Short mmCIF file of C-alpha atoms in Angstrom, two decimals:
data_model
loop_
_atom_site.label_atom_id
_atom_site.label_comp_id
_atom_site.label_asym_id
_atom_site.label_seq_id
_atom_site.Cartn_x
_atom_site.Cartn_y
_atom_site.Cartn_z
CA MET A 1 155.51 101.59 -114.97
CA GLN A 2 154.41 98.00 -114.71
CA LEU A 3 153.17 96.77 -111.33
CA TYR A 4 154.60 93.43 -110.26
CA THR A 5 153.80 91.11 -107.37
CA ILE A 6 156.74 89.74 -105.42
CA LEU A 7 156.28 86.30 -106.97
CA GLU A 8 156.35 87.84 -110.46
CA ILE A 9 159.51 89.78 -109.65
CA GLU A 10 161.28 86.67 -108.42
CA GLN A 11 160.54 85.04 -111.78
CA LEU A 12 161.71 87.99 -113.88
CA GLN A 13 164.86 87.43 -115.91
CA GLU A 14 165.77 90.31 -118.22
CA TYR A 15 164.57 93.55 -116.66
CA GLU A 16 166.86 96.51 -116.04
CA ASP A 17 165.03 97.68 -112.92
CA ARG A 18 164.97 94.24 -111.31
CA PRO A 19 167.83 95.06 -108.85
CA TYR A 20 165.79 97.93 -107.36
CA LEU A 21 162.76 95.70 -107.01
CA LEU A 22 164.78 92.93 -105.35
CA GLU A 23 166.50 95.34 -102.94
CA THR A 24 163.13 96.74 -101.89
CA ILE A 25 161.67 93.26 -101.43
CA GLU A 26 164.60 92.30 -99.22
CA TRP A 27 164.00 95.42 -97.08
CA VAL A 28 160.29 94.61 -96.82
CA LYS A 29 161.04 91.05 -95.70
CA SER A 30 163.98 91.76 -93.39
CA PHE A 31 162.77 95.04 -91.83
CA LEU A 32 159.05 95.79 -92.23
CA ALA A 33 157.93 92.19 -91.75
CA ARG A 34 160.02 91.54 -88.66
CA PRO A 35 160.13 92.73 -85.03
CA HIS A 36 162.71 95.36 -84.12
CA PRO A 37 164.28 95.92 -80.69
CA LYS A 38 163.64 99.69 -80.90
CA LEU A 39 160.05 99.41 -82.11
CA GLY A 40 158.55 99.77 -78.64
CA ARG A 41 155.86 97.12 -79.08
CA PRO A 42 155.70 93.41 -79.99
CA GLY A 43 155.17 92.26 -83.56
CA ALA A 44 156.46 93.33 -86.95
CA VAL A 45 157.48 96.91 -87.74
CA CYS A 46 154.43 97.02 -90.02
CA PRO A 47 151.82 94.59 -88.67
CA PHE A 48 150.13 94.15 -92.07
CA VAL A 49 153.24 93.21 -94.03
CA PRO A 50 153.56 89.55 -92.92
CA HIS A 51 149.98 88.91 -94.09
CA SER A 52 150.58 90.87 -97.30
CA LEU A 53 153.65 88.76 -98.05
CA LYS A 54 151.82 85.54 -97.32
CA SER A 55 148.94 86.48 -99.64
CA ASN A 56 151.24 88.01 -102.32
CA SER A 57 149.24 91.25 -102.01
CA ILE A 58 152.12 93.72 -102.42
CA ARG A 59 152.73 95.17 -105.87
CA LEU A 60 155.82 97.16 -106.79
CA ALA A 61 156.60 99.58 -109.60
CA VAL A 62 159.78 101.44 -110.52
CA ILE A 63 159.23 105.06 -111.58
CA ARG A 64 162.11 106.78 -113.37
CA THR A 65 162.12 110.49 -112.57
CA LYS A 66 165.25 111.76 -114.30
CA TYR A 67 163.37 113.83 -116.88
CA LEU A 68 160.21 114.58 -114.89
CA TYR A 69 159.08 117.88 -113.40
CA PRO A 70 157.64 117.68 -109.87
CA GLU A 71 154.17 118.33 -111.27
CA GLN A 72 154.53 115.39 -113.64
CA LEU A 73 155.63 113.16 -110.78
CA GLU A 74 152.60 114.21 -108.74
CA GLU A 75 150.35 113.34 -111.66
CA ILE A 76 151.93 109.91 -112.09
CA VAL A 77 151.73 109.06 -108.40
CA GLY A 78 148.17 110.39 -108.26
CA SER A 79 147.17 108.04 -111.08
CA TYR A 80 148.12 105.06 -108.91
CA LYS A 81 145.35 106.04 -106.50
CA ASP A 82 142.77 105.22 -109.15
CA ILE A 83 144.62 102.06 -110.18
CA PHE A 84 144.71 100.92 -106.55
CA LEU A 85 141.00 101.52 -106.03
CA LYS A 86 139.99 99.80 -109.25
CA MET A 87 142.18 96.74 -108.78
CA GLU A 88 140.07 93.84 -107.56
CA VAL A 89 141.21 91.35 -104.97
CA LYS A 90 140.33 87.69 -105.21
CA GLU A 91 139.20 87.45 -101.60
CA GLN A 92 137.60 90.37 -99.81
CA GLU A 93 139.35 89.59 -96.53
CA LEU A 94 142.70 90.20 -98.24
CA ALA A 95 141.80 93.71 -99.37
CA ILE A 96 143.30 95.26 -96.25
CA ASN A 97 146.62 93.59 -97.06
CA LYS A 98 146.88 95.12 -100.52
CA ALA A 99 149.72 97.61 -100.93
CA PHE A 100 151.60 99.42 -103.71
CA LEU A 101 155.26 100.34 -103.35
CA LEU A 102 156.34 102.97 -105.89
CA ILE A 103 160.14 103.00 -106.09
CA PHE A 104 162.18 106.03 -107.22
CA PRO A 105 165.80 104.97 -107.86
CA ASP A 106 166.65 108.21 -109.71
CA VAL A 107 165.93 110.38 -106.65
CA HIS A 108 169.23 111.22 -104.96
CA ILE A 109 169.36 110.82 -101.19
CA GLU A 110 169.98 114.57 -100.83
CA ASP A 111 166.79 115.34 -102.77
CA ALA A 112 164.53 112.72 -101.19
CA CYS A 113 163.34 114.91 -98.32
CA LYS A 114 162.33 117.66 -100.71
CA LEU A 115 160.89 115.64 -103.58
CA ILE A 116 159.39 112.49 -102.01
CA ASP A 117 158.08 114.28 -98.92
CA SER A 118 156.56 117.14 -100.93
CA VAL A 119 154.74 114.77 -103.29
CA GLN A 120 153.40 112.83 -100.31
CA GLN A 121 152.24 116.00 -98.53
CA LYS A 122 150.61 117.36 -101.68
CA LEU A 123 148.71 114.16 -102.48
CA LYS A 124 147.87 112.88 -98.99
CA PRO A 125 144.58 114.82 -98.67
CA LEU A 126 143.30 113.33 -101.92
CA PHE A 127 144.34 109.82 -100.87
CA VAL A 128 142.84 110.14 -97.39
CA GLU A 129 139.55 111.36 -98.84
CA SER A 130 139.54 108.19 -100.97
CA GLY A 131 140.02 105.99 -97.91
CA LEU A 132 143.73 105.46 -98.57
CA MET A 133 147.04 106.26 -96.90
CA ILE A 134 150.22 107.27 -98.71
CA GLY A 135 153.53 107.13 -96.83
CA GLU A 136 156.99 108.40 -97.69
CA PHE A 137 160.12 106.29 -97.15
CA HIS A 138 163.80 107.15 -97.66
CA LYS A 139 167.13 107.07 -95.84
CA ARG A 140 166.77 110.59 -94.40
CA ASN A 141 163.23 110.22 -93.07
CA GLU A 142 163.16 111.62 -89.52
CA THR A 143 159.58 110.65 -88.65
CA PRO A 144 159.73 109.02 -85.19
CA GLY A 145 158.09 105.74 -84.28
CA MET A 146 154.70 105.91 -82.59
CA HIS A 147 155.89 103.87 -79.59
CA ASN A 148 159.53 104.99 -79.50
CA PRO A 149 160.56 108.53 -80.55
CA ASP A 150 164.13 107.33 -81.13
CA PHE A 151 163.07 104.76 -83.75
CA ARG A 152 162.84 105.68 -87.46
CA PRO A 153 160.42 103.20 -89.08
CA LEU A 154 160.08 105.08 -92.39
CA ARG A 155 163.65 104.66 -93.61
CA SER A 156 164.19 102.58 -96.74
CA PRO A 157 167.27 101.85 -98.87
CA ILE A 158 165.65 103.36 -101.99
CA PRO A 159 163.18 106.28 -101.90
CA LEU A 160 159.61 105.07 -102.26
CA LEU A 161 155.97 105.89 -101.64
CA ALA A 162 153.65 103.27 -100.16
CA ILE A 163 149.91 103.14 -100.81
CA ARG A 164 147.42 101.09 -98.77
CA PHE A 165 143.90 101.21 -97.42
CA MET A 166 143.23 103.34 -94.35
CA VAL A 167 142.68 101.48 -91.07
CA GLU A 168 141.30 102.59 -87.71
CA ALA A 169 144.81 102.64 -86.21
CA ASP A 170 145.80 105.43 -88.65
CA LEU A 171 144.11 108.10 -86.53
CA PRO A 172 147.40 109.42 -85.02
CA PHE A 173 148.77 110.01 -88.55
CA LEU A 174 145.80 112.28 -89.29
CA LEU A 175 146.23 114.51 -86.25
CA SER A 176 149.65 115.95 -87.10
CA PRO A 177 148.87 118.89 -89.42
CA VAL A 178 149.19 122.26 -87.67
CA ASP A 179 146.61 123.73 -90.04
CA PRO A 180 143.17 122.97 -88.53
CA ARG A 181 141.62 123.06 -92.02
CA LEU A 182 143.74 120.10 -93.09
CA ARG A 183 143.05 118.24 -89.85
CA ILE A 184 139.33 118.74 -90.42
CA ARG A 185 139.63 117.29 -93.94
CA TYR A 186 141.52 114.28 -92.65
CA LEU A 187 139.23 113.60 -89.69
CA GLU A 188 136.03 113.98 -91.68
CA ALA A 189 137.40 111.57 -94.29
CA TYR A 190 138.46 109.16 -91.53
CA LEU A 191 135.01 109.14 -89.93
CA LYS A 192 133.32 108.80 -93.32
CA CYS A 193 135.61 105.91 -94.28
CA PHE A 194 134.45 103.76 -91.38
CA ASP A 195 130.90 105.14 -91.32
CA HIS A 196 130.10 104.17 -87.71
CA LYS A 197 131.53 100.68 -88.34
CA PHE A 198 134.34 101.16 -85.86
CA THR A 199 135.56 98.10 -84.01
CA ASP A 200 137.27 100.36 -81.46
CA GLU A 201 134.83 102.81 -79.84
CA THR A 202 137.72 104.73 -78.28
CA LYS A 203 139.08 105.69 -81.70
CA PHE A 204 135.57 106.73 -82.79
CA LYS A 205 135.26 109.05 -79.77
CA ASN A 206 138.83 110.35 -80.12
CA ALA A 207 138.26 111.19 -83.78
CA HIS A 208 135.10 113.15 -82.97
CA GLN A 209 136.82 114.99 -80.14
CA ALA A 210 139.79 115.85 -82.38
CA LEU A 211 137.42 117.07 -85.09
CA ALA A 212 135.54 119.29 -82.65
CA LEU A 213 138.86 120.71 -81.39
CA ALA A 214 140.10 121.42 -84.93
CA LYS A 215 136.84 123.22 -85.77
CA GLU A 216 137.10 125.28 -82.59
CA GLN A 217 140.71 126.19 -83.40
CA LEU A 218 139.67 127.23 -86.91
CA LYS A 219 136.85 129.34 -85.47
CA GLN A 220 139.16 131.03 -82.97
CA GLY A 221 141.75 131.64 -85.67
CA ASN A 222 139.17 133.29 -87.90
CA LEU A 223 138.03 135.50 -85.01
CA VAL A 224 141.61 136.62 -84.36
CA HIS A 225 142.10 137.56 -87.99
#
């Protein structure tokens, strides 16, 4: 499960998983790094990707899952959290552009929703509490775009999980759990991550308000039961 930068992949010769790496790179360059008419805002689909490409800060790995149990897959993906955090960057200002793309070519499209999504949901709390985000991508992903509910930004040609550092703009992704306990975990981790170093005071206030609401919902739920 070797991690490769895009420049390293382009120089690879004999490697059986190279086609999956190249297909994913093409998707990153032609979709994530470019504007889209259905996006609902100006700029690239993922605003960080153009900078990540320019600084060669994206690393990709192919994970073969044919003989793995779901628990084994969770363990493998979880190990990349520690690898990501320990990996140094040459220039501190490029840290925010660092990303891992873990590619799963053995996962059939019919199984992607169950397997990829479940691994992401299981591990997300641990990643968020480490100041990271983990996102699930595959052809059947129905998650709507933030600025256009008819846009599907998390669809990729090959199932994959993406790992990156949390940013202030991630707040909406931490408000979705119905369970107030999970929302509280996410919001407390979010506030701790930026430790009053917010550049956007509105997000700071919104996070505190959302946290207070989640705690009140938990309190009311406990009273009902």
